Each structure stands twice: as structure tokens, then as C-alpha cells.
C-alpha positions as CSV (number, residue, x, y, z in Angstrom):
1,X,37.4,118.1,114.1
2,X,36.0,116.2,117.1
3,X,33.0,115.3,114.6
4,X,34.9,114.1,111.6
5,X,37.2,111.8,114.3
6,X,33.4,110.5,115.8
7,X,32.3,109.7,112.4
8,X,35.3,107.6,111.0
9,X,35.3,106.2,114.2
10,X,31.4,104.9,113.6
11,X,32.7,103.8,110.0
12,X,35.3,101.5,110.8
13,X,33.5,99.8,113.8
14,X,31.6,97.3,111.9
15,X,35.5,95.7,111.0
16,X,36.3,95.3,114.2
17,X,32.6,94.0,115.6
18,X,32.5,91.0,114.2
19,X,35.4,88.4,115.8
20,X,32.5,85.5,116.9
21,X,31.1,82.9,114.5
22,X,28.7,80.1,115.5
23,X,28.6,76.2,114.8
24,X,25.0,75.0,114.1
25,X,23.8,71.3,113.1
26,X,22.6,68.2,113.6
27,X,23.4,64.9,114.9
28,X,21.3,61.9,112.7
29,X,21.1,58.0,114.1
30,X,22.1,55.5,111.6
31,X,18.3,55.4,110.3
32,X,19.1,58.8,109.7
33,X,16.6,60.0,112.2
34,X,17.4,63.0,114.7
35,X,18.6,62.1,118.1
36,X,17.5,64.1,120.9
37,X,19.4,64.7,124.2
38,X,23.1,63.7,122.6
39,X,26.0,66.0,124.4
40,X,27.6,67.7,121.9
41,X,30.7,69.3,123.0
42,X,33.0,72.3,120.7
43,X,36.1,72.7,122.4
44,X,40.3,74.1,121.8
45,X,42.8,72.8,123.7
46,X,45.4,74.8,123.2
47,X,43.1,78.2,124.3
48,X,40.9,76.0,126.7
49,X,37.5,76.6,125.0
50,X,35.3,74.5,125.9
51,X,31.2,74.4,125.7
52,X,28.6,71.5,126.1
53,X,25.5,71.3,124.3
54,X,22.7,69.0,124.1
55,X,20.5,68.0,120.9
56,X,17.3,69.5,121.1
57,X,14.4,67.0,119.5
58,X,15.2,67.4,116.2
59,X,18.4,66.6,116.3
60,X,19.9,70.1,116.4
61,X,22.6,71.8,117.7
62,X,23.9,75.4,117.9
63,X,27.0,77.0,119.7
64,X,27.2,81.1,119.4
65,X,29.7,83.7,119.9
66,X,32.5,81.3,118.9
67,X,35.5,83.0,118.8
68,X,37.5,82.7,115.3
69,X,39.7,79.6,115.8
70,X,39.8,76.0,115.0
71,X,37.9,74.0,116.7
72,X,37.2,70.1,117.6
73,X,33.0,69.2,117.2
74,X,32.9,65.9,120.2
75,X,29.8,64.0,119.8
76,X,29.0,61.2,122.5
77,X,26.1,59.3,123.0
78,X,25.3,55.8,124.7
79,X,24.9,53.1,122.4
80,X,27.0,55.1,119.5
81,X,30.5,55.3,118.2
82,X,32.0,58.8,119.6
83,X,32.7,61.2,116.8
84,X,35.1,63.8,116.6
85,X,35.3,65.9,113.4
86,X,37.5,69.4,112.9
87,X,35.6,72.5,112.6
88,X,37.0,76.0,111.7
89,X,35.2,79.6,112.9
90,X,36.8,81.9,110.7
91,X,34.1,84.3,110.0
92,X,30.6,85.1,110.9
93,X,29.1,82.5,108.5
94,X,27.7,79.5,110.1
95,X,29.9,76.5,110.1
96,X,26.9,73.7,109.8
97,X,28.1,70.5,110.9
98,X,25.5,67.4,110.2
99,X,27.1,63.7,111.9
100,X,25.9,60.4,111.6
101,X,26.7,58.5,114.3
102,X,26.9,54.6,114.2
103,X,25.9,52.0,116.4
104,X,28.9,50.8,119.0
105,X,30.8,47.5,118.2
106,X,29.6,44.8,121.4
């Protein structure tokens, strides 16, 4: 009895496992080129999640073991128009988020 209870307990893990997505892209100048070393930051305010990132050299970003939720993408660099686009984790696919910023009004 004790064997059959281990073994439906093994089947229905995998349901339960996955409750974490990830947000992965890339932030482009208006030459469409990568920019390196932009902050990107994911965040909820009404369950306080919040997580910085930085561009690598090709542009890219990646934020894992996102909870399922909605979330806001907060892109920020000096020279550029701040960008803030909606983004929703609902399942262990990849949400892939590519922004174009634009060059700041003087």
C-alpha cells in the first residue's frame, strides 16, 4: 500500500513542479543595434517582486524563476526614453520581450 501511495505521489509531482517561468530578451538602440550595460528591471507591485538586471553585450537579457504573475519589464538607460511594457509569466514558456528604445527629447 505504502508503494502504490509513493508511486502516485512521483506521478503527480511534475504538476505541481513547475510554478516559475522566465522573461528573456533584448533591448535594441534606435540603429537597432544591442545595447550593453542597460538596467533592466521586472518587477510587481502589488506582491513586491522586484529584480534588476543588466544587458549583457549583445543586448540580452534574462530573468529566471519568475513566479507565475503579471509583471512590469522597466527599461532605463541614459540618453533614452524609459520604457515600460506589461509582461505576463503564466507558464514555463519563455516570455521573450525585444524593446527599442528611442533617443530622449533635449
Amino acid at each position: 500500500m505504502k508503494r502504490v501511495a509513493f508511486v502516485c505521489l512521483l506521478m503527480t509531482t511534475p504538476l505541481f513542479a513547475a510554478s516559475a517561468g522566465s522573461v528573456h530578451g533584448k533591448v535594441l538602440g534606435p540603429d537597432n543595434r544591442p545595447l550593453a550595460g542597460v538596467v533592466v528591471q521586472l518587477r510587481n507591485d502589488l506582491t513586491g517582486f522586484k529584480e534588476d538586471n543588466a544587458t549583457t553585450s549583445d543586448g540580452g537579457f534574462t530573468f529566471t524563476n519568475v513566479p507565475f504573475n503579471s509583471y512590469e519589464l522597466r527599461i532605463e538607460a541614459q540618453g533614452f526614453t524609459a520604457v515600460r511594457q506589461s509582461v505576463d509569466v503564466h507558464s514555463a514558456v519563455p516570455v521573450e520581450a525585444t524593446v527599442t528604445m528611442k533617443v530622449a527629447a533635449l
